[in-house]
JSON list of C-alpha atoms in Angstrom, two decimals:
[
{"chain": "A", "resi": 1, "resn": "UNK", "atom": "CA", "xyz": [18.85, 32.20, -15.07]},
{"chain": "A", "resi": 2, "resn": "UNK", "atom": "CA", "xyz": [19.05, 28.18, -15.39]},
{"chain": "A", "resi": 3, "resn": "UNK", "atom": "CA", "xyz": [18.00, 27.87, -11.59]},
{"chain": "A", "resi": 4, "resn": "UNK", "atom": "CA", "xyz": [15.36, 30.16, -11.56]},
{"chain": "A", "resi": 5, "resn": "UNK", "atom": "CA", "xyz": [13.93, 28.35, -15.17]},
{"chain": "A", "resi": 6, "resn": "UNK", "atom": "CA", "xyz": [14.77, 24.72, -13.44]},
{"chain": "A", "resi": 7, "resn": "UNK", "atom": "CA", "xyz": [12.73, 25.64, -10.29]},
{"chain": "A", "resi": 8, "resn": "UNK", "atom": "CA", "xyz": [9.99, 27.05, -12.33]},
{"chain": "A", "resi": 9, "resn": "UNK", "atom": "CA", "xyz": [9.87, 23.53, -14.37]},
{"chain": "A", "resi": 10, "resn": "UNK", "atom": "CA", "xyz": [9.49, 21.77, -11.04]},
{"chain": "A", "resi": 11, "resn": "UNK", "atom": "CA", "xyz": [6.75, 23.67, -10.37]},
{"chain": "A", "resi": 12, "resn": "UNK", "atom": "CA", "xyz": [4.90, 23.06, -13.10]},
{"chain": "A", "resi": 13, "resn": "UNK", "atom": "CA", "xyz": [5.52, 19.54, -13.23]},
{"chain": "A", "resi": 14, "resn": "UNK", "atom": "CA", "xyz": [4.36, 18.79, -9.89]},
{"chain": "A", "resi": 15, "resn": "UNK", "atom": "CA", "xyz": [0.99, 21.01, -10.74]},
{"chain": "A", "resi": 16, "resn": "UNK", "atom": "CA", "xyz": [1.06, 18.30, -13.45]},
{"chain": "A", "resi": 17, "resn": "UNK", "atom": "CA", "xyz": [1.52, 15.13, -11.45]},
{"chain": "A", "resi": 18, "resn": "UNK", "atom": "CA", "xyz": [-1.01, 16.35, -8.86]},
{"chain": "A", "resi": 19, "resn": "UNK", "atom": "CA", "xyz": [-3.86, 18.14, -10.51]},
{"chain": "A", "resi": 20, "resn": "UNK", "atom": "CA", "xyz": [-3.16, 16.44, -14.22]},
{"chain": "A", "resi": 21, "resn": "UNK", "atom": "CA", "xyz": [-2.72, 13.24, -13.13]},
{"chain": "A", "resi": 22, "resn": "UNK", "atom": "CA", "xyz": [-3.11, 12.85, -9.14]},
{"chain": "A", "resi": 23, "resn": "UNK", "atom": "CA", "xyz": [-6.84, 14.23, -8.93]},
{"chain": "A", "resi": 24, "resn": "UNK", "atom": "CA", "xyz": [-8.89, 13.74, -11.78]},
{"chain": "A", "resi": 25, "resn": "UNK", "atom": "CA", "xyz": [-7.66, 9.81, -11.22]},
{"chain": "A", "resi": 26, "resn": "UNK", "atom": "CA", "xyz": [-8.10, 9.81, -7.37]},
{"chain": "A", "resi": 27, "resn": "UNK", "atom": "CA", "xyz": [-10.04, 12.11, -5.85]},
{"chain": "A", "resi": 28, "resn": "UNK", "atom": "CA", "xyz": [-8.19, 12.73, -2.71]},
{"chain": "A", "resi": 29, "resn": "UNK", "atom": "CA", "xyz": [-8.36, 16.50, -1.27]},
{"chain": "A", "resi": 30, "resn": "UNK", "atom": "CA", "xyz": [-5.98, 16.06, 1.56]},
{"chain": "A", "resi": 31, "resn": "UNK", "atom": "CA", "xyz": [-3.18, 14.13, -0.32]},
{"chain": "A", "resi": 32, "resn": "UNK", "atom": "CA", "xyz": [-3.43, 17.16, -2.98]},
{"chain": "A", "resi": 33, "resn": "UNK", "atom": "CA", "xyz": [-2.30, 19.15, 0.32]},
{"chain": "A", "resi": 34, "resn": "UNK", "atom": "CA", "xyz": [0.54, 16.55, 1.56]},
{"chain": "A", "resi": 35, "resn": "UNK", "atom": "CA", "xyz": [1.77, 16.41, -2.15]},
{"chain": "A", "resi": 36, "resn": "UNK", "atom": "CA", "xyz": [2.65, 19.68, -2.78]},
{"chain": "A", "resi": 37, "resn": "UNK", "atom": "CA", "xyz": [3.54, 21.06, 0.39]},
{"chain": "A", "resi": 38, "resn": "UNK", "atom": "CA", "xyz": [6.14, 17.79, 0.94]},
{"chain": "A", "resi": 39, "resn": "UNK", "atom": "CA", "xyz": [7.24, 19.10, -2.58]},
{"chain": "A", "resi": 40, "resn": "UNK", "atom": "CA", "xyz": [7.74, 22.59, -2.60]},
{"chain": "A", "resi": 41, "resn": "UNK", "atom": "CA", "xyz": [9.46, 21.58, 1.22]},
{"chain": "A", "resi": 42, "resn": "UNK", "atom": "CA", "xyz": [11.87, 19.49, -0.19]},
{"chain": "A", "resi": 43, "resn": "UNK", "atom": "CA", "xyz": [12.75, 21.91, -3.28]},
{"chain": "A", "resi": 44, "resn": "UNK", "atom": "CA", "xyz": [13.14, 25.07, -0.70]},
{"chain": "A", "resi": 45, "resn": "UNK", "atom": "CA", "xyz": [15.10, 22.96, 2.03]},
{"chain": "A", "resi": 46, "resn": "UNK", "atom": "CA", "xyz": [17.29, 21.06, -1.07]},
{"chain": "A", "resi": 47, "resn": "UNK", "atom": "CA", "xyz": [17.92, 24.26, -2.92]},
{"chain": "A", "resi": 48, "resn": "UNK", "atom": "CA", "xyz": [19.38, 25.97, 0.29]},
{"chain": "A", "resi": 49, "resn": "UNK", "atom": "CA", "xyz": [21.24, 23.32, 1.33]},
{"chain": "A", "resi": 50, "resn": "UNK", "atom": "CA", "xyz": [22.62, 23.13, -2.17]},
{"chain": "A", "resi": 51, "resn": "UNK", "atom": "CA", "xyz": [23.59, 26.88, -2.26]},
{"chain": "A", "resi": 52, "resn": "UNK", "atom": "CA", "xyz": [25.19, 26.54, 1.36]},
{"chain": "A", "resi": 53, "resn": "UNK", "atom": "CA", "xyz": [28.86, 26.73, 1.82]},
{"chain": "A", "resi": 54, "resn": "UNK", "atom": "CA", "xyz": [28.65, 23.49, 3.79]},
{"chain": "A", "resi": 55, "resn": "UNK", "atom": "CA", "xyz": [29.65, 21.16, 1.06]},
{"chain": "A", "resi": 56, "resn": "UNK", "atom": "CA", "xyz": [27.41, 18.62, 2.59]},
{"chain": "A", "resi": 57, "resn": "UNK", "atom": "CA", "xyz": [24.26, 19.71, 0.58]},
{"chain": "A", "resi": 58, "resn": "UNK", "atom": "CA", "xyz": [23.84, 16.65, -1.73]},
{"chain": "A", "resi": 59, "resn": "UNK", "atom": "CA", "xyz": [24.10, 14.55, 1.42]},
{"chain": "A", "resi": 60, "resn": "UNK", "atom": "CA", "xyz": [21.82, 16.67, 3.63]},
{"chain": "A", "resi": 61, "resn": "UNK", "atom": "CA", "xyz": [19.11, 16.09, 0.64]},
{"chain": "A", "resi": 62, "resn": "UNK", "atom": "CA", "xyz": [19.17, 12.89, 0.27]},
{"chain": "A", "resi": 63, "resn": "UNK", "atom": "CA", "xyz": [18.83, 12.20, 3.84]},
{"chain": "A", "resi": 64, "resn": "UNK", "atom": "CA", "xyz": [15.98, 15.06, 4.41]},
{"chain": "A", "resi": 65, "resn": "UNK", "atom": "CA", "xyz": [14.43, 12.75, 1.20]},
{"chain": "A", "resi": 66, "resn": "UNK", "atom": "CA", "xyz": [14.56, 9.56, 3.61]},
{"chain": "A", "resi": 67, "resn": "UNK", "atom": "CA", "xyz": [13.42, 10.82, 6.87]},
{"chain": "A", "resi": 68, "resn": "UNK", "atom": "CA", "xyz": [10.66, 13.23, 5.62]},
{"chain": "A", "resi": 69, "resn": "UNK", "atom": "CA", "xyz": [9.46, 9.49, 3.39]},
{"chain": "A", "resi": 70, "resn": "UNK", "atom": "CA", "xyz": [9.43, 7.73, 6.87]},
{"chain": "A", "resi": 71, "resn": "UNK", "atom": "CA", "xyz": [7.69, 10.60, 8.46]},
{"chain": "A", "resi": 72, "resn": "UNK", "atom": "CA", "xyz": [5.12, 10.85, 5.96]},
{"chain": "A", "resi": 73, "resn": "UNK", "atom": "CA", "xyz": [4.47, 7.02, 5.58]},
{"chain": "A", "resi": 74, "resn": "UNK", "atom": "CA", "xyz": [3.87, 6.64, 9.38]},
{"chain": "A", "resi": 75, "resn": "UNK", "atom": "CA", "xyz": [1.73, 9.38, 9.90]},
{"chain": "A", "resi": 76, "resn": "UNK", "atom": "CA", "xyz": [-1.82, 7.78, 7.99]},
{"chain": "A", "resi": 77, "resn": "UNK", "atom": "CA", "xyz": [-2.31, 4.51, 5.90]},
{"chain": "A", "resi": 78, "resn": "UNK", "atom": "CA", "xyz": [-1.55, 4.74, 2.07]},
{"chain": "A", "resi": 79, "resn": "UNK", "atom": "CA", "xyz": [-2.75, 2.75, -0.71]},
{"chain": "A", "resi": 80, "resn": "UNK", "atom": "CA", "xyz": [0.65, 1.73, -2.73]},
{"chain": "A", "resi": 81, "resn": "UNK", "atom": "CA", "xyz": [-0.79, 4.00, -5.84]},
{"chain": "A", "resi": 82, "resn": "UNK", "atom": "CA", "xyz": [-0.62, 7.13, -3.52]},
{"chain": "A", "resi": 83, "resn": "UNK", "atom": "CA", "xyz": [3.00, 5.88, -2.14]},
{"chain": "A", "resi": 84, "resn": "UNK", "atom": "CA", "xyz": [4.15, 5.90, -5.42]},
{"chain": "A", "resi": 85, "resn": "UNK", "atom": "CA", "xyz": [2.61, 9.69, -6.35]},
{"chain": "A", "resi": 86, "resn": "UNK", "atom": "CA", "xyz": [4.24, 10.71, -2.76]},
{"chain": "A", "resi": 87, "resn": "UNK", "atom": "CA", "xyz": [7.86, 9.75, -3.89]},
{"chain": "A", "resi": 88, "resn": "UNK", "atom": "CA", "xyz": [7.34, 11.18, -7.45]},
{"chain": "A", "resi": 89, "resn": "UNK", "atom": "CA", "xyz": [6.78, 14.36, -5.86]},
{"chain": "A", "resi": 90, "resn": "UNK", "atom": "CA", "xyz": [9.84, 13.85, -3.20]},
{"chain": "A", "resi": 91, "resn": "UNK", "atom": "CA", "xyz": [12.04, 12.99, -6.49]},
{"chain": "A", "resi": 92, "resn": "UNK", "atom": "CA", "xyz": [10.66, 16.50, -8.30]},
{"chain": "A", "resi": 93, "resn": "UNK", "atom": "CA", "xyz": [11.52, 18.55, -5.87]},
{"chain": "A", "resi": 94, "resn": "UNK", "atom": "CA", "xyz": [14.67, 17.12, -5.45]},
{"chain": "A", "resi": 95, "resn": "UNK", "atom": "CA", "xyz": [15.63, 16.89, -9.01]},
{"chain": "A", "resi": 96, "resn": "UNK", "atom": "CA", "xyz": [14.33, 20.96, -9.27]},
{"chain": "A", "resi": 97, "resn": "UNK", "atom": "CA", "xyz": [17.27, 22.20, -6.70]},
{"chain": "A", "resi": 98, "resn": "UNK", "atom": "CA", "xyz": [19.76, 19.97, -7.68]},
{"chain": "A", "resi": 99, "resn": "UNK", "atom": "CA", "xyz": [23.10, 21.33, -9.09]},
{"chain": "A", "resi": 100, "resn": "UNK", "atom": "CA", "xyz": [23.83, 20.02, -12.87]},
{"chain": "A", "resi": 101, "resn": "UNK", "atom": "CA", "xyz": [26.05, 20.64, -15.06]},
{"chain": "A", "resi": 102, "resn": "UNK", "atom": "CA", "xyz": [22.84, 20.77, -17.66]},
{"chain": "A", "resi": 103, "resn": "UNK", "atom": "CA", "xyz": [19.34, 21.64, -17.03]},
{"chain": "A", "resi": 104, "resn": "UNK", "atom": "CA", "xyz": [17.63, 19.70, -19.86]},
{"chain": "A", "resi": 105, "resn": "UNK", "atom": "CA", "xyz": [19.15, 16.24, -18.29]},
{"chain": "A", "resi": 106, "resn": "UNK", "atom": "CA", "xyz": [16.79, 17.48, -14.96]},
{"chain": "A", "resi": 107, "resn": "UNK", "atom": "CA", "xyz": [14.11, 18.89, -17.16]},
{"chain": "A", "resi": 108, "resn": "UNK", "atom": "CA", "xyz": [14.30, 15.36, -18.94]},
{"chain": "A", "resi": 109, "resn": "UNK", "atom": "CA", "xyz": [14.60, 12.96, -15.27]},
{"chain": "A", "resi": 110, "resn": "UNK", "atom": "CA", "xyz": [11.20, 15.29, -14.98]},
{"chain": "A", "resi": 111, "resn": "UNK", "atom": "CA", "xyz": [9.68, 14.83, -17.92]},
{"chain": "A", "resi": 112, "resn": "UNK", "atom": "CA", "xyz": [10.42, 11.04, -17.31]},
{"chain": "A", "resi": 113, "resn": "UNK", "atom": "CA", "xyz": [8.54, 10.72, -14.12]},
{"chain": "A", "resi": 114, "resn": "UNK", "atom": "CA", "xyz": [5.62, 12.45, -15.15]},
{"chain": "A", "resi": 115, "resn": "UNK", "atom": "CA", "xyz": [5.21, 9.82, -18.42]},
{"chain": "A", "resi": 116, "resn": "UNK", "atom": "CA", "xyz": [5.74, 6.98, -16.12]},
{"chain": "A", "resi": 117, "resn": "UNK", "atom": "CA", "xyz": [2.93, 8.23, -13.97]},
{"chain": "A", "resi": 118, "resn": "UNK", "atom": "CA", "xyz": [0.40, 9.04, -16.50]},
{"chain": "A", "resi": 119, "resn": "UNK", "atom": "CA", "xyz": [1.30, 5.35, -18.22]},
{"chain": "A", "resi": 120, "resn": "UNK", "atom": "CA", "xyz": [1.34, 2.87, -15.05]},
{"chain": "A", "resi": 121, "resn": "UNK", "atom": "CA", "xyz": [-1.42, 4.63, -13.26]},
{"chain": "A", "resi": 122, "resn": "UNK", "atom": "CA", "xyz": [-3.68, 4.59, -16.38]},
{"chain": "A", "resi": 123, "resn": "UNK", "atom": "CA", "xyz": [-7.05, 2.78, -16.03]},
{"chain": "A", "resi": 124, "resn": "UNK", "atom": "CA", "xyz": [-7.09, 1.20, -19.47]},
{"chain": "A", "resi": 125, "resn": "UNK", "atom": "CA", "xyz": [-3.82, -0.55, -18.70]},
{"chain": "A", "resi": 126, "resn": "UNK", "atom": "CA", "xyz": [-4.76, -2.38, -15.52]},
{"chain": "A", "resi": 127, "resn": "UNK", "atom": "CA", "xyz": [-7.89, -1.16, -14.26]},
{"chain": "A", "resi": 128, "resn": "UNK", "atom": "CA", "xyz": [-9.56, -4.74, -14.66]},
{"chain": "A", "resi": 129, "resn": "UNK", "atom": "CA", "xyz": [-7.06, -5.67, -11.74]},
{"chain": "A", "resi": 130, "resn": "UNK", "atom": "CA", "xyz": [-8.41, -5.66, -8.26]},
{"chain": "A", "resi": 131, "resn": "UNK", "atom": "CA", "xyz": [-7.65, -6.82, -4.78]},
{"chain": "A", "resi": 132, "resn": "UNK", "atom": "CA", "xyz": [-10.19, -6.46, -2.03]},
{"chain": "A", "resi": 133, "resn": "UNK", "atom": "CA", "xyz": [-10.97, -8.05, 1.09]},
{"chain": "A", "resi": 134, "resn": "UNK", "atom": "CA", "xyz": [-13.83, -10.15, 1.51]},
{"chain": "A", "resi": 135, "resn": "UNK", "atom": "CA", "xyz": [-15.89, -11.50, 4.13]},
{"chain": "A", "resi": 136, "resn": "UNK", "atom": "CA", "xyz": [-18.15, -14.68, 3.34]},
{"chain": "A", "resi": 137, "resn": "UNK", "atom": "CA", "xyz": [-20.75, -15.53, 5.14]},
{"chain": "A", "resi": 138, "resn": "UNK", "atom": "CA", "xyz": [-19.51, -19.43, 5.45]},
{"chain": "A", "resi": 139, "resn": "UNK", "atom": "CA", "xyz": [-16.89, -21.27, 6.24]},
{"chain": "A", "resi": 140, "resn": "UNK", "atom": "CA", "xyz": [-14.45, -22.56, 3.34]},
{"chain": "A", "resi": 141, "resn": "UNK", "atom": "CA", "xyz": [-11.77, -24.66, 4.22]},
{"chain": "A", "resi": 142, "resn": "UNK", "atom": "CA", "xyz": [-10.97, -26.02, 0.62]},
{"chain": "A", "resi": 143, "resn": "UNK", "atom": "CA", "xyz": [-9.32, -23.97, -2.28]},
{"chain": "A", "resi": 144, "resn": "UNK", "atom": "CA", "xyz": [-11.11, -24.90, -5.11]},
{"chain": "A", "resi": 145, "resn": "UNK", "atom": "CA", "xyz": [-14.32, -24.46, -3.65]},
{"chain": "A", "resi": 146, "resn": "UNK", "atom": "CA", "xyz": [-13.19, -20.97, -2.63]},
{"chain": "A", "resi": 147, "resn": "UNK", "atom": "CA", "xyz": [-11.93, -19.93, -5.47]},
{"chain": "A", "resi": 148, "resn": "UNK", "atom": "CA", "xyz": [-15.36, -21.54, -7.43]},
{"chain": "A", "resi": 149, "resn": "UNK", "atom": "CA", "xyz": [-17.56, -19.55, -4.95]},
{"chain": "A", "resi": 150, "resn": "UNK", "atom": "CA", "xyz": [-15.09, -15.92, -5.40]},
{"chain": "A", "resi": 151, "resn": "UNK", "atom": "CA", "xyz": [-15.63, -16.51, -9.06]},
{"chain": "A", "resi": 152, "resn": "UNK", "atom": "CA", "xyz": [-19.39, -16.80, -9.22]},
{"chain": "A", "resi": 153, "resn": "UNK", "atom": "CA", "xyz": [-19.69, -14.19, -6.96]},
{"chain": "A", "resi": 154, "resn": "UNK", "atom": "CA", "xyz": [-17.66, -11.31, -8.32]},
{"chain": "A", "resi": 155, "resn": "UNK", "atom": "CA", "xyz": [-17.78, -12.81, -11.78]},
{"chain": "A", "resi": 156, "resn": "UNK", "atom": "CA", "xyz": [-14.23, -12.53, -12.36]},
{"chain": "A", "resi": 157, "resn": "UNK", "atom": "CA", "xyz": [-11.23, -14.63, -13.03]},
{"chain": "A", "resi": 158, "resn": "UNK", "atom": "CA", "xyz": [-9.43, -15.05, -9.72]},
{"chain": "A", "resi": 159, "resn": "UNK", "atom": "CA", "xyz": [-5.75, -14.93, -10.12]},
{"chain": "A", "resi": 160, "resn": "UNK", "atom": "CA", "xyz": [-5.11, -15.60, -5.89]},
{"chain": "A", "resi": 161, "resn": "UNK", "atom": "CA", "xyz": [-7.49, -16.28, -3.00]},
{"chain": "A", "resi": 162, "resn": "UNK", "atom": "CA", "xyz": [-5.64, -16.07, 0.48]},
{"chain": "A", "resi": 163, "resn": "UNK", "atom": "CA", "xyz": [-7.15, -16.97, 3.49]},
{"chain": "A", "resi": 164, "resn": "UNK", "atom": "CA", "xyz": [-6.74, -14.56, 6.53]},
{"chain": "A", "resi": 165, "resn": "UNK", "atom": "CA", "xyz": [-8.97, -16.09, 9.09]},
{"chain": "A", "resi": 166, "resn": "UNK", "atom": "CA", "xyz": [-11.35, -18.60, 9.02]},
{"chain": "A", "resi": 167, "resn": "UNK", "atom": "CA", "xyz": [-14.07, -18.59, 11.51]},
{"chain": "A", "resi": 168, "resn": "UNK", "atom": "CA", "xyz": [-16.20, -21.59, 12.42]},
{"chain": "A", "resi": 169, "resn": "UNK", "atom": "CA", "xyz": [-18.25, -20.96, 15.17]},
{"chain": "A", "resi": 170, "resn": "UNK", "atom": "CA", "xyz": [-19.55, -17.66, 13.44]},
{"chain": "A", "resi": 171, "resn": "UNK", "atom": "CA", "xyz": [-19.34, -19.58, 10.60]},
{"chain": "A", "resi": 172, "resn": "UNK", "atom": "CA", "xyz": [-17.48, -16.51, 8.17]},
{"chain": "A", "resi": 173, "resn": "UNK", "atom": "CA", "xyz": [-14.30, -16.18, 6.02]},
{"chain": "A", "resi": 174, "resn": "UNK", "atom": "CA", "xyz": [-11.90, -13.74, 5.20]},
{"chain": "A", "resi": 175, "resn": "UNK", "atom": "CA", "xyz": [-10.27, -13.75, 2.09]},
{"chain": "A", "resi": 176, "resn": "UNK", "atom": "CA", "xyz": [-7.48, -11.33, -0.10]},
{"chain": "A", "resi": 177, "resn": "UNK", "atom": "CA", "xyz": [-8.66, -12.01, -3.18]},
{"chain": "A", "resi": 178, "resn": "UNK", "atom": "CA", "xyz": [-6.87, -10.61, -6.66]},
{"chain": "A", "resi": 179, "resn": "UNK", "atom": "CA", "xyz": [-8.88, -11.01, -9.61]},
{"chain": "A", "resi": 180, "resn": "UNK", "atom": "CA", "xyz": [-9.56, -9.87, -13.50]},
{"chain": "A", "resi": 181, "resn": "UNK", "atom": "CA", "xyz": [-12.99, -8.82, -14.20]},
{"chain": "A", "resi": 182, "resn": "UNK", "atom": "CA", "xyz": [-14.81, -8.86, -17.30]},
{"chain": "A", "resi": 183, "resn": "UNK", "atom": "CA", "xyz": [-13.43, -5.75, -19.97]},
{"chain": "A", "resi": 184, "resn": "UNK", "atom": "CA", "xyz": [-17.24, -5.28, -21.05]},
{"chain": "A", "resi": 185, "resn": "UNK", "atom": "CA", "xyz": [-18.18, -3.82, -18.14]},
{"chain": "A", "resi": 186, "resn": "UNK", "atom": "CA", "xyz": [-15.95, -2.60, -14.60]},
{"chain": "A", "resi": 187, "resn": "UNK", "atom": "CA", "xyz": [-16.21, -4.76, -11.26]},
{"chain": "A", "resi": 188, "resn": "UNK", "atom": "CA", "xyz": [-17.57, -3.45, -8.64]},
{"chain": "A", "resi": 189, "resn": "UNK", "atom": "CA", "xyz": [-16.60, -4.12, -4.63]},
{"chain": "A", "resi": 190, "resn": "UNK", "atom": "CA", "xyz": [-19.01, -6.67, -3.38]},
{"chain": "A", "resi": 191, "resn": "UNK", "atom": "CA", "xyz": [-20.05, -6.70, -0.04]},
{"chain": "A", "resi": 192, "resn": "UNK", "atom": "CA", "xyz": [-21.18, -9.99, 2.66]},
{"chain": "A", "resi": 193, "resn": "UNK", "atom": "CA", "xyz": [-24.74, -9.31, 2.17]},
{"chain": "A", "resi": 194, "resn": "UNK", "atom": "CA", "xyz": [-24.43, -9.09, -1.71]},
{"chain": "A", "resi": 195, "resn": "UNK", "atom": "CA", "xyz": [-23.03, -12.26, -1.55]},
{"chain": "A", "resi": 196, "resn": "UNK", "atom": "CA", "xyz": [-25.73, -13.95, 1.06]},
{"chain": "A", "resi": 197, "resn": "UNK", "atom": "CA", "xyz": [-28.50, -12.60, -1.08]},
{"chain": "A", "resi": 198, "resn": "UNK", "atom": "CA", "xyz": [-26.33, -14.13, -3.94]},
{"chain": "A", "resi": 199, "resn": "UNK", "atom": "CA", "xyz": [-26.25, -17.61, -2.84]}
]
């Protein structure tokens, strides 16, 4: 009865991280997809392997975790917020088939995930931070300048400008910037002609 109320937990607390947390944050159809059939794959494929007579099933789970994470990371580009919901859901299913000698520590390894998610991937706690890629339509070759010109522009607090090409016969730059914005009101993505009509 323990199994059967363990896998029903995991379940529910991947319906959690994906549609209570995933979702309403993100806004990704397809990754709701990936997420839960990766999860409910990994709880099937871990629970038989756990029940098999083998005695390799612990193993055989751990590496199905690995090669289904490289599998899934080389098939399309992730942003490192949906990597991280991807491997909560891998650790779910795996924690719902394991064997344990008590089901509240698995319920609570669960539980734990879940808070974790809800906490780091909050927008109040670092939704000011941003990173984008920007393309000016100049050349800068000095730091300061470039960081003066990033800050008037996105009117932000840059934390770290780093050039990635600098082009001078079509006169552009390309910059990873990471920046702060203002808590009064969000930042949004600015684009090269924003800036052009900006200067």
């Amino acid at each position: 009865m323990s199994e059967f109320a363990l896998l029903g937990a995991e379940v529910v607390a991947v319906t959690v991280l994906v549609l209570g947390l995933y979702f309403p944050r993100h806004r990704r159809r397809d990754l709701v997809v990936a997420y839960f059939s990766v999860n409910i794959g990994v709880l099937a494929v871990a629970d038989a392997l756990r029940t098999s007579n083998t005695g390799t099933g612990l193993g055989l789970g751990l590496a199905l975790f690995g090669v289904l994470s490289i599998i899934r990371l080389r098939s399309t580009e992730l942003d490192q917020h949906e990597v991280a919901y991807f491997f909560s859901a891998l650790a779910l299913g795996l924690l719902g088939a394991l064997d344990t000698a008590s089901i509240w520590r698995n319920l609570a390894l669960m539980g734990l995930i879940l808070v974790v998610m809800a906490i780091v991937d909050n927008q109040r706690l670092l939704g000011r931070y941003r990173q984008q890629i920007i393309v000016l339509d100049c050349a800068v070759t000095g730091q300061e300048e470039l960081v003066g010109r990033l800050e008037e522009l996105l009117d932000a607090r840059v934390h770290s400008a780093r050039l990635l090409r600098i082009d001078l016969i079509n006169d552009s730059t390309v910059v990873d910037v990471r920046y702060v914005g203002s808590p009064r009101r969000p930042v949004a993505p600015v684009s090269p002609a924003a800036y052009a009509a900006h200067r």
